């Protein structure tokens, strides 16, 4: 059974002349590392946010999304928080506390996680992400790349089944971007967490992802393995636009 199944999804923003998403059908299997790409404004971020109702946009929607066979709207807020991690483009928009250790604990504390389990998870994430040396540092003193590491670590401390990354590396320099993407790949392989990422760092992600979906003007234009999708004529045009590094919608 697919971990995430999107069936004939349509979405239109209020007063918009055209739908942002039209007839999207997509299945994501457990343990995959999925790249969603396409030109600026094609609907990539809109699609990703529809996969976490707490972050989905207001508008007219039809079709269905299922998480582990359950309609995603039926998931409780706790289920969404625990099982569907989400990392945004701007780390500044995700930081809610003053210190790194407080930030890592924030989600777990919100769910009432017992102290022993919380300490174990926080220590594991701090070690895995290499942030033990600045564990007690104020978040305001961190670089953009360090803040994004903290944001990802906080999401993963919840032990999600899937992690959705909406341009999580777009504000970072190339070296930091490669480092963050390598960490995501390690997470995918070590913990079996399904990763779905939107990024313009195509040359890097092509080396680590297992599945590619190309969105074109709100429709699913290409969908399949890395080798199959990037060898197709359609994807070559999409890649040129993606490499421009535009912001997405």
Short mmCIF file of C-alpha atoms in Angstrom, two decimals:
data_model
loop_
_atom_site.label_atom_id
_atom_site.label_comp_id
_atom_site.label_asym_id
_atom_site.label_seq_id
_atom_site.Cartn_x
_atom_site.Cartn_y
_atom_site.Cartn_z
CA UNK A 1 0.00 0.00 0.00
CA UNK A 2 1.23 3.50 -0.86
CA UNK A 3 2.27 5.65 2.07
CA UNK A 4 0.87 8.76 0.39
CA UNK A 5 -1.71 8.48 -2.38
CA UNK A 6 -3.00 11.53 -4.25
CA UNK A 7 -6.07 10.85 -6.38
CA UNK A 8 -7.38 13.31 -8.99
CA UNK A 9 -6.46 16.32 -6.85
CA UNK A 10 -7.64 19.73 -8.00
CA UNK A 11 -7.09 23.00 -6.17
CA UNK A 12 -7.92 26.63 -7.00
CA UNK A 13 -6.99 29.64 -4.90
CA UNK A 14 -9.79 32.13 -4.09
CA UNK A 15 -10.57 34.40 -7.06
CA UNK A 16 -7.90 32.74 -9.19
CA UNK A 17 -8.67 32.43 -12.89
CA UNK A 18 -6.91 29.09 -13.26
CA UNK A 19 -6.49 26.12 -10.92
CA UNK A 20 -3.14 25.78 -9.17
CA UNK A 21 -3.43 21.99 -9.37
CA UNK A 22 -5.37 19.98 -11.91
CA UNK A 23 -5.99 16.21 -11.92
CA UNK A 24 -2.91 15.23 -9.91
CA UNK A 25 -2.52 11.48 -9.42
CA UNK A 26 0.59 10.40 -7.56
CA UNK A 27 1.65 7.55 -5.29
CA UNK A 28 4.60 7.70 -2.91
CA UNK A 29 5.79 4.42 -1.48
CA UNK A 30 7.34 3.85 1.97
CA UNK A 31 11.08 4.55 2.04
CA UNK A 32 11.26 6.51 -1.22
CA UNK A 33 13.27 9.70 -1.71
CA UNK A 34 11.08 11.78 -4.01
CA UNK A 35 11.94 14.93 -5.93
CA UNK A 36 9.09 17.20 -7.02
CA UNK A 37 10.26 19.76 -9.56
CA UNK A 38 9.09 22.08 -12.30
CA UNK A 39 9.12 25.71 -13.35
CA UNK A 40 8.44 28.62 -11.03
CA UNK A 41 4.74 28.93 -10.22
CA UNK A 42 3.85 25.45 -11.43
CA UNK A 43 2.18 24.42 -8.15
CA UNK A 44 4.91 22.42 -6.40
CA UNK A 45 4.57 24.04 -2.97
CA UNK A 46 0.80 24.07 -3.26
CA UNK A 47 0.86 20.32 -3.78
CA UNK A 48 3.23 19.71 -0.87
CA UNK A 49 1.16 21.77 1.57
CA UNK A 50 -1.99 19.89 0.59
CA UNK A 51 -0.27 16.82 2.03
CA UNK A 52 -0.36 18.30 5.54
CA UNK A 53 -3.83 19.74 6.28
CA UNK A 54 -2.57 21.95 9.11
CA UNK A 55 -0.53 23.87 6.52
CA UNK A 56 -2.80 23.60 3.48
CA UNK A 57 -4.00 26.76 1.79
CA UNK A 58 -7.53 28.11 1.66
CA UNK A 59 -9.31 27.51 -1.63
CA UNK A 60 -11.56 25.20 -3.62
CA UNK A 61 -10.41 21.60 -3.51
CA UNK A 62 -11.61 18.32 -4.97
CA UNK A 63 -10.14 14.85 -5.19
CA UNK A 64 -8.52 13.00 -2.30
CA UNK A 65 -5.25 12.40 -0.47
CA UNK A 66 -4.69 9.27 1.60
CA UNK A 67 -2.01 8.68 4.21
CA UNK A 68 -1.49 4.98 4.95
CA UNK A 69 -4.92 4.35 3.44
CA UNK A 70 -6.69 6.95 5.59
CA UNK A 71 -8.17 10.18 4.21
CA UNK A 72 -5.66 12.83 5.23
CA UNK A 73 -8.37 15.19 6.53
CA UNK A 74 -9.31 12.51 9.07
CA UNK A 75 -5.89 12.57 10.71
CA UNK A 76 -5.90 14.24 14.11
CA UNK A 77 -3.58 17.17 14.72
CA UNK A 78 -1.42 14.85 16.84
CA UNK A 79 -1.21 12.27 14.03
CA UNK A 80 -0.24 14.97 11.55
CA UNK A 81 2.39 16.38 13.91
CA UNK A 82 3.95 13.01 14.64
CA UNK A 83 3.72 11.29 11.27
CA UNK A 84 4.08 14.10 8.71
CA UNK A 85 7.12 16.30 9.20
CA UNK A 86 7.40 19.56 7.27
CA UNK A 87 10.41 21.83 6.72
CA UNK A 88 9.89 25.22 5.11
CA UNK A 89 12.05 27.33 2.84
CA UNK A 90 12.97 30.02 5.36
CA UNK A 91 14.40 28.72 8.66
CA UNK A 92 13.52 32.03 10.31
CA UNK A 93 9.82 31.24 9.79
CA UNK A 94 10.14 27.96 11.69
CA UNK A 95 12.19 28.91 14.75
CA UNK A 96 9.93 29.46 17.77
CA UNK A 97 12.24 29.33 20.80
CA UNK A 98 15.43 31.00 22.00
CA UNK A 99 17.95 28.15 22.25
CA UNK A 100 18.84 25.14 20.14
CA UNK A 101 17.98 22.60 22.85
CA UNK A 102 14.62 24.26 23.42
CA UNK A 103 13.92 24.18 19.70
CA UNK A 104 14.66 20.46 19.43
CA UNK A 105 12.33 19.77 22.35
CA UNK A 106 9.51 22.04 21.25
CA UNK A 107 7.45 19.56 19.22
CA UNK A 108 7.92 16.72 21.67
CA UNK A 109 6.91 18.93 24.60
CA UNK A 110 3.81 20.05 22.70
CA UNK A 111 2.71 16.41 22.46
CA UNK A 112 3.38 15.72 26.13
CA UNK A 113 6.24 13.30 25.49
CA UNK A 114 7.72 11.91 28.70
CA UNK A 115 11.06 13.39 29.74
CA UNK A 116 13.14 10.23 29.31
CA UNK A 117 11.94 9.57 25.77
CA UNK A 118 12.35 13.25 24.91
CA UNK A 119 15.95 13.37 26.15
CA UNK A 120 16.85 10.26 24.15
CA UNK A 121 15.34 11.62 20.93
CA UNK A 122 16.94 15.04 21.34
CA UNK A 123 20.36 13.53 22.06
CA UNK A 124 20.05 11.24 19.05
CA UNK A 125 19.17 14.09 16.71
CA UNK A 126 21.88 16.39 18.13
CA UNK A 127 24.46 13.67 17.54
CA UNK A 128 23.20 12.73 14.07
CA UNK A 129 23.12 16.34 12.87
CA UNK A 130 26.46 17.28 14.44
CA UNK A 131 25.04 20.06 16.58
CA UNK A 132 26.26 18.97 20.01
CA UNK A 133 28.89 21.74 20.11
CA UNK A 134 26.21 24.43 19.84
CA UNK A 135 23.43 22.58 21.66
CA UNK A 136 23.11 25.34 24.29
CA UNK A 137 23.66 28.23 21.88
CA UNK A 138 21.03 30.89 21.22
CA UNK A 139 19.33 30.31 17.89
CA UNK A 140 19.93 33.95 16.96
CA UNK A 141 23.69 33.24 16.86
CA UNK A 142 23.40 30.48 14.25
CA UNK A 143 24.04 30.73 10.52
CA UNK A 144 21.28 30.04 8.01
CA UNK A 145 22.58 26.54 7.39
CA UNK A 146 22.75 25.79 11.11
CA UNK A 147 19.20 27.04 11.61
CA UNK A 148 17.98 24.78 8.82
CA UNK A 149 19.75 21.83 10.43
CA UNK A 150 17.93 22.61 13.66
CA UNK A 151 14.59 22.87 11.84
CA UNK A 152 15.09 19.48 10.19
CA UNK A 153 16.33 17.92 13.43
CA UNK A 154 13.29 19.23 15.31
CA UNK A 155 10.95 17.74 12.70
CA UNK A 156 12.75 14.40 12.83
CA UNK A 157 12.78 14.31 16.64
CA UNK A 158 9.04 13.61 16.32
CA UNK A 159 9.95 10.37 14.51
CA UNK A 160 7.77 11.05 11.44
CA UNK A 161 6.94 8.49 8.79
CA UNK A 162 7.43 11.06 6.02
CA UNK A 163 9.32 14.36 5.82
CA UNK A 164 8.14 17.03 3.36
CA UNK A 165 10.80 19.63 2.48
CA UNK A 166 9.59 22.75 0.68
CA UNK A 167 12.73 24.34 -0.82
CA UNK A 168 14.55 23.66 2.45
CA UNK A 169 17.93 24.46 0.85
CA UNK A 170 17.05 27.41 -1.39
CA UNK A 171 18.55 30.09 0.89
CA UNK A 172 21.78 28.17 1.49
CA UNK A 173 25.14 28.27 -0.27
CA UNK A 174 26.06 25.30 -2.54
CA UNK A 175 28.34 23.63 0.01
CA UNK A 176 25.74 23.80 2.79
CA UNK A 177 23.05 22.64 0.37
CA UNK A 178 25.03 19.52 -0.46
CA UNK A 179 25.61 18.87 3.23
CA UNK A 180 21.90 19.17 4.08
CA UNK A 181 20.86 16.95 1.17
CA UNK A 182 23.44 14.34 2.17
CA UNK A 183 21.98 14.36 5.68
CA UNK A 184 18.49 13.84 4.29
CA UNK A 185 19.75 10.88 2.29
CA UNK A 186 21.36 9.42 5.41
CA UNK A 187 18.07 9.86 7.27
CA UNK A 188 16.22 8.16 4.45
CA UNK A 189 18.59 5.18 4.46
CA UNK A 190 19.23 4.85 8.20
CA UNK A 191 15.73 5.41 9.54
CA UNK A 192 13.64 4.46 6.51
CA UNK A 193 11.86 7.82 6.60
CA UNK A 194 10.24 8.73 3.31
CA UNK A 195 11.55 12.06 1.98
CA UNK A 196 9.70 14.33 -0.44
CA UNK A 197 11.67 17.39 -1.47
CA UNK A 198 11.22 20.42 -3.68
CA UNK A 199 14.53 21.92 -4.71
CA UNK A 200 16.36 23.63 -7.56
CA UNK A 201 19.57 21.76 -6.72
CA UNK A 202 18.78 19.22 -9.40
CA UNK A 203 22.33 18.11 -10.12
CA UNK A 204 22.68 17.05 -6.46
CA UNK A 205 19.28 15.48 -5.92
CA UNK A 206 19.51 13.42 -9.11
CA UNK A 207 22.27 11.49 -7.38
CA UNK A 208 20.23 10.61 -4.29
CA UNK A 209 16.52 10.52 -5.12
CA UNK A 210 14.66 7.40 -6.23
CA UNK A 211 11.52 8.94 -7.72
CA UNK A 212 10.86 12.14 -9.68
CA UNK A 213 7.60 13.97 -10.35
CA UNK A 214 7.60 16.99 -12.68
CA UNK A 215 4.74 19.47 -12.36
CA UNK A 216 3.89 21.65 -15.36
CA UNK A 217 1.23 24.38 -15.04
CA UNK A 218 -0.48 22.52 -12.20
CA UNK A 219 -0.51 19.14 -13.93
CA UNK A 220 1.66 16.07 -13.43
CA UNK A 221 3.76 16.01 -16.59
CA UNK A 222 6.29 13.29 -15.69
CA UNK A 223 6.39 10.67 -12.96
CA UNK A 224 8.77 7.75 -12.46
CA UNK A 225 12.31 6.70 -11.65
CA UNK A 226 15.23 9.10 -11.98
CA UNK A 227 16.64 7.31 -15.02
CA UNK A 228 13.33 7.21 -16.86
CA UNK A 229 12.17 10.74 -16.12
CA UNK A 230 15.39 12.62 -16.80
CA UNK A 231 15.94 10.74 -20.03
CA UNK A 232 12.61 11.86 -21.45
CA UNK A 233 12.24 14.84 -23.85
CA UNK A 234 9.59 16.48 -21.64
CA UNK A 235 11.85 16.64 -18.63
CA UNK A 236 14.65 18.40 -20.51
CA UNK A 237 12.53 21.51 -20.98
CA UNK A 238 11.43 21.43 -17.34
CA UNK A 239 15.03 21.08 -16.16
CA UNK A 240 16.07 24.29 -17.96
CA UNK A 241 13.44 26.22 -16.05
CA UNK A 242 14.25 24.58 -12.74
CA UNK A 243 17.94 25.38 -13.06
CA UNK A 244 17.08 29.09 -13.27
CA UNK A 245 16.54 28.92 -9.51
CA UNK A 246 13.24 30.82 -9.46
CA UNK A 247 11.09 30.82 -6.35
CA UNK A 248 8.21 28.35 -6.42
CA UNK A 249 4.52 28.64 -5.66
#
